[in-house]
CSV table of C-alpha atoms in Angstrom, one decimal:
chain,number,residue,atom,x,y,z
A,1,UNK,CA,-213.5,-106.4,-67.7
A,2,UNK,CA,-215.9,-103.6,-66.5
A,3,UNK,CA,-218.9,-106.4,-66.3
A,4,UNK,CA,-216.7,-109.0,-64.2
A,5,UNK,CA,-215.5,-106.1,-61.7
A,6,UNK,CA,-219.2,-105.7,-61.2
A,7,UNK,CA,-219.3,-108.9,-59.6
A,8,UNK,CA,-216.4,-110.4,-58.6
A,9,UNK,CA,-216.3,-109.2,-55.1
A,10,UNK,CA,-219.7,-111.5,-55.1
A,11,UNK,CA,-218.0,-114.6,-56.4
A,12,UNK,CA,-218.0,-117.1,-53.7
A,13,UNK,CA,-214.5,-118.5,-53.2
A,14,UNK,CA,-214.5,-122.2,-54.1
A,15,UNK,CA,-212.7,-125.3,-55.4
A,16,UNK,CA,-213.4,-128.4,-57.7
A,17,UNK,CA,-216.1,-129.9,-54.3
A,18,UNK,CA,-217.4,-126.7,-53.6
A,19,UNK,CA,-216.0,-126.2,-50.7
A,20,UNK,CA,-214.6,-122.5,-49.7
A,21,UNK,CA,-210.8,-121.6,-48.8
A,22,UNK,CA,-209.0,-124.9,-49.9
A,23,UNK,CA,-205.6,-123.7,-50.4
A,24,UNK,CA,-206.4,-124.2,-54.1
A,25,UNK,CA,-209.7,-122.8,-54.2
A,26,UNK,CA,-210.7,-119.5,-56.8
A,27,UNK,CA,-213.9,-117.0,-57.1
A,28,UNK,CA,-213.9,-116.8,-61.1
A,29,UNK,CA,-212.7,-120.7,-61.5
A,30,UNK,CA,-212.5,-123.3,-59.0
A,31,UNK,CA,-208.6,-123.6,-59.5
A,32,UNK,CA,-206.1,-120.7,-58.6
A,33,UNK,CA,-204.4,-121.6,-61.2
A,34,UNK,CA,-206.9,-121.6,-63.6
A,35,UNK,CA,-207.9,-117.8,-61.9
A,36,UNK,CA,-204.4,-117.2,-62.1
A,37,UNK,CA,-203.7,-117.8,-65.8
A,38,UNK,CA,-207.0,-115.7,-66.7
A,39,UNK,CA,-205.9,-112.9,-64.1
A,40,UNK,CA,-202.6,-112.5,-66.0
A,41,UNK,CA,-204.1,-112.3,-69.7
A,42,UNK,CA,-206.7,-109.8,-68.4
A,43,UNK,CA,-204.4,-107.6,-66.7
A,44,UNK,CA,-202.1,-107.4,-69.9
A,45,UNK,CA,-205.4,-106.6,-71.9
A,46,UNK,CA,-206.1,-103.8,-69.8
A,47,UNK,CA,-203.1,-102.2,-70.0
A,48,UNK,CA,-202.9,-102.4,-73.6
A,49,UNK,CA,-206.4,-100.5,-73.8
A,50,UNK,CA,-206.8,-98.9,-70.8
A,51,UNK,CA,-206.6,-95.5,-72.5
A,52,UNK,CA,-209.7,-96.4,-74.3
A,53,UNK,CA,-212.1,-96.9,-71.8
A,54,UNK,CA,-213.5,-94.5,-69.2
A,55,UNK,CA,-211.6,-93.6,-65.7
A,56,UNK,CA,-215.0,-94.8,-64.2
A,57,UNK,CA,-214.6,-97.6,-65.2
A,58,UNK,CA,-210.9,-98.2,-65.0
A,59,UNK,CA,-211.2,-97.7,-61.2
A,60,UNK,CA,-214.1,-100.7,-61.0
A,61,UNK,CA,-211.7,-102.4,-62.9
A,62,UNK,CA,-208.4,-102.1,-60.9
A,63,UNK,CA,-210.5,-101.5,-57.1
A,64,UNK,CA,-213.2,-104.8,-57.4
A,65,UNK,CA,-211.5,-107.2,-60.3
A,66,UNK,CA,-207.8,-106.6,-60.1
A,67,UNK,CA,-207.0,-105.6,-56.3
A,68,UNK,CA,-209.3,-108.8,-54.7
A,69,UNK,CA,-207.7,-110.7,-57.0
A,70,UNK,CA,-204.3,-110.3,-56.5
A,71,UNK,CA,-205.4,-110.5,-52.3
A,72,UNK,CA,-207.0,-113.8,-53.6
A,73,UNK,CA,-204.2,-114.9,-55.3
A,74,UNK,CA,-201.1,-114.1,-52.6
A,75,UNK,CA,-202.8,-116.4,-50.2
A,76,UNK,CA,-203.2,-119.3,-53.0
A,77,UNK,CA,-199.2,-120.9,-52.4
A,78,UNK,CA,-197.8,-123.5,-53.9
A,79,UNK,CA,-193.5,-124.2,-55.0
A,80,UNK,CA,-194.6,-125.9,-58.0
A,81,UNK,CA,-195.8,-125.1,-61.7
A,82,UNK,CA,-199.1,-123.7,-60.2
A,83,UNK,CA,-196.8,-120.9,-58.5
A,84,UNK,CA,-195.0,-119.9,-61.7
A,85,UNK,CA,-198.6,-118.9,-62.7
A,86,UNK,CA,-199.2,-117.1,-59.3
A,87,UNK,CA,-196.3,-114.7,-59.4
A,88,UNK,CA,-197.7,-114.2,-63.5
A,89,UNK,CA,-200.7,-112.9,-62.0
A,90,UNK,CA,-199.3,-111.1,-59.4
A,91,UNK,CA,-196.7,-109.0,-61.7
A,92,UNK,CA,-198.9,-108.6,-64.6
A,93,UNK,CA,-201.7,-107.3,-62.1
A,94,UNK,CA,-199.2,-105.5,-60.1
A,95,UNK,CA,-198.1,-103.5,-63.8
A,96,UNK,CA,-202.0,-103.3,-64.1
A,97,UNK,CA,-202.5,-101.5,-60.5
A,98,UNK,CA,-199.3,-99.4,-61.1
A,99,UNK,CA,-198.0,-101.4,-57.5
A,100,UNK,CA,-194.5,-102.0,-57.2
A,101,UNK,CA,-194.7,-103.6,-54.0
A,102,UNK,CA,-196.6,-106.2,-55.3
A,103,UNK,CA,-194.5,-106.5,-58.6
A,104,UNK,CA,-192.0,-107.3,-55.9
A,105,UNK,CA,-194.0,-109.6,-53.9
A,106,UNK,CA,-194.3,-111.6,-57.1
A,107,UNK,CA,-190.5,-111.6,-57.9
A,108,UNK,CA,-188.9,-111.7,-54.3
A,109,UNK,CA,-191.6,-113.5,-51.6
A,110,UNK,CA,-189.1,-116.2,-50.0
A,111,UNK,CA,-189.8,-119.5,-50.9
A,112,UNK,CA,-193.1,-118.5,-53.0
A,113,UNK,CA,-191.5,-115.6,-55.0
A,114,UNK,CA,-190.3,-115.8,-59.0
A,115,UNK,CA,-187.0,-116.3,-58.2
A,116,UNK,CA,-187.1,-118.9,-55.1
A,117,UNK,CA,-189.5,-120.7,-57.1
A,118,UNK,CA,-187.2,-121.2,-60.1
A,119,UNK,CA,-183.4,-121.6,-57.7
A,120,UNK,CA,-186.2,-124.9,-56.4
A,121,UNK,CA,-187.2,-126.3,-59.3
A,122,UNK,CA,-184.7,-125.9,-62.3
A,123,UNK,CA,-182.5,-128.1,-62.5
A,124,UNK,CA,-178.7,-128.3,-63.5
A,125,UNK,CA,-178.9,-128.9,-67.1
A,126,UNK,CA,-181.9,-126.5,-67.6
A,127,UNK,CA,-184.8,-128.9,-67.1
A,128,UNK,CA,-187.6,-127.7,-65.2
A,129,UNK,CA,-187.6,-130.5,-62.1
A,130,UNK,CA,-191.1,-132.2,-62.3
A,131,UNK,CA,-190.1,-134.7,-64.7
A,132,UNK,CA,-191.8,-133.8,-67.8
A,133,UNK,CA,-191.5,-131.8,-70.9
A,134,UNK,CA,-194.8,-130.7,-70.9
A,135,UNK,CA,-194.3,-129.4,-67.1
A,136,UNK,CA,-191.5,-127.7,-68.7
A,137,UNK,CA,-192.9,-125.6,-71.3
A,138,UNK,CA,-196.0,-124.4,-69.1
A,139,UNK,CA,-193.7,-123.0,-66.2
A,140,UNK,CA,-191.6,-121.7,-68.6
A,141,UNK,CA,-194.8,-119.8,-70.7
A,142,UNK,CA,-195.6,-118.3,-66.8
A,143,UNK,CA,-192.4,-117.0,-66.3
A,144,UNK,CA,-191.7,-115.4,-70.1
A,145,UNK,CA,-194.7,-113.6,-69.5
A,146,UNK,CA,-193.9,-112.2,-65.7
A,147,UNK,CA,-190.4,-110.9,-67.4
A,148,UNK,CA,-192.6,-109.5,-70.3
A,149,UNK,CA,-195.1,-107.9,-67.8
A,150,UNK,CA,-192.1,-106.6,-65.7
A,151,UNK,CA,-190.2,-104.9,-68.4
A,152,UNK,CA,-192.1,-101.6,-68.1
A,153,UNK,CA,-191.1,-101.2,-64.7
A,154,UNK,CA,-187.4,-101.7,-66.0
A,155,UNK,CA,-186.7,-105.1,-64.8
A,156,UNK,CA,-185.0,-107.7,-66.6
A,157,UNK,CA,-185.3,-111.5,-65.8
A,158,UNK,CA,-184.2,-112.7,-69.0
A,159,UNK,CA,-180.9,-113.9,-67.3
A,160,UNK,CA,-178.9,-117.3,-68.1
A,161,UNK,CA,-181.3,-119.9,-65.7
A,162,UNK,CA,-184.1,-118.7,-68.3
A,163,UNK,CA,-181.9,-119.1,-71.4
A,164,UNK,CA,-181.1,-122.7,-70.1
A,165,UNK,CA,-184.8,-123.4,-70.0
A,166,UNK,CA,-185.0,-122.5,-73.6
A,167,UNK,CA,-181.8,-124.3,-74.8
A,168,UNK,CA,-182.1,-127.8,-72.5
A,169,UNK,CA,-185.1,-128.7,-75.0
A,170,UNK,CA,-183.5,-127.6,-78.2
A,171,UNK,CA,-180.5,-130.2,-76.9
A,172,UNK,CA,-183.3,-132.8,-75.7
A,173,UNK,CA,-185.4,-133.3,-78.8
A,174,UNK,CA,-185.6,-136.5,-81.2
A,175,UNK,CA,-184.6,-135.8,-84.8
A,176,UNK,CA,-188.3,-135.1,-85.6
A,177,UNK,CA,-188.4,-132.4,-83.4
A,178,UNK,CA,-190.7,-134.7,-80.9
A,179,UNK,CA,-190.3,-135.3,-77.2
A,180,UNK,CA,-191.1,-138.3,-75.3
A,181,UNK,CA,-194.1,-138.2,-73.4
A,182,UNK,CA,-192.9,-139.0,-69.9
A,183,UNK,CA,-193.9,-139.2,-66.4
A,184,UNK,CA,-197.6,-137.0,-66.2
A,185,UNK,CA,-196.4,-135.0,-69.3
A,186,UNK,CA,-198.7,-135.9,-72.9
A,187,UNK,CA,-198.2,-136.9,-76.1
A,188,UNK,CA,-198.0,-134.7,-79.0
A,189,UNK,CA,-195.4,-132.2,-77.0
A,190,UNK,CA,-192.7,-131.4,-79.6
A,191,UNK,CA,-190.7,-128.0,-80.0
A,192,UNK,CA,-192.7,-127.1,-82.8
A,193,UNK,CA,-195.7,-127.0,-80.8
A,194,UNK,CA,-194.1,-124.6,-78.5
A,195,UNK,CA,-192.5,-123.0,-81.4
A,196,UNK,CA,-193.8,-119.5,-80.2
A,197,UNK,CA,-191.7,-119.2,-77.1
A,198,UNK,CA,-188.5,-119.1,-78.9
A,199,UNK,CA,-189.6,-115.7,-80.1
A,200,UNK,CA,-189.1,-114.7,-76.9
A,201,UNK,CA,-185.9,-115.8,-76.4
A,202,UNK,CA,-184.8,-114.8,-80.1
A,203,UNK,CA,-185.8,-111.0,-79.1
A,204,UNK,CA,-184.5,-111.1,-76.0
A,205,UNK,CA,-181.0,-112.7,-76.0
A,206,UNK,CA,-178.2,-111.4,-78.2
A,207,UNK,CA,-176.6,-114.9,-79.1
């Protein structure tokens, strides 16, 4: 993480045609989602071992990786899947930075925050709206982990919308266990695949 922070604020912002400031562009990948997901996993390694490693070095690490990012990543907007990873970044590096405005940013932005994005897109019966199972795991892996990140800070989104979005595909599944592969989702998607999740919810819901 030190080495990156070293040169990240030299990363040329870019997309998949190399052109600059496409409102899906990155510095560290050419997708903000693809910056996003990374951005999230660093920022929960770092506060795992941040005791471990130098105050010099934290500082790089939270003033030239961390802080552009998250600058990077608020102007990156989508109401989609991709912004489910967005607001991940933005609370996990918001626990990272000790930055409660921009843990709240993440959760509460109209339109583009946590919780706008999800009123949007989940649907009645618990299925995330784009038509696919596979588009309903990912979002749902992006938003288990911005609840996870948040906990520290004492906030709980591990409320009834999230619960359906872990029961809708337990009710959904073929007798196998297998899901249809449907609309721009892929085959092979099956709840023991995403078996891992429900770890989550078994820790986190008394029921």
């Amino acid at each position: 993480l030190y080495d990156y922070s070293t040169h990240y604020p030299d990363y040329k912002e870019h997309a998949v045609r190399k052109s600059a400031f496409e409102e899906s562009a990155g510095k560290m990948f050419s997708q903000s989602l693809d910056e996003s997901i990374w951005m999230a996993e660093a920022a929960r390694a770092f506060v795992t071992v941040k005791k471990l490693i130098p105050k010099s070095q934290q500082e790089s690490i939270r003033s030239r990786l961390f802080a552009p990012a998250a600058e990077l990543i608020k102007r990156k907007r989508k109401t989609n899947n991709w912004q489910t990873w967005h607001n991940c970044a933005l609370a996990s590096l918001g626990v990272a930075l000790e930055d409660d405005e921009l843990i709240k940013y993440a959760l509460e932005s109209p339109t583009y925050g946590f919780t706008d994005v999800l009123d949007k897109n989940l649907m009645p019966d618990g299925w995330w709206g784009e038509g696919s199972v596979s588009y309903h795991f990912y979002p749902l892996r992006a938003m288990i982990l911005t609840a996870e990140a948040v906990r520290c800070r004492g906030i709980n989104l591990y409320d009834e919308r999230i619960y359906s979005m872990f029961d809708a595909p337990v009710r959904g599944t073929y007798s196998n266990l297998d899901y249809v592969a449907h609309n721009d989702g892929w085959y092979g998607t099956s709840l023991t695949s995403n078996a891992r999740l429900y770890g989550y919810a078994y820790r986190r819901y008394n029921k």
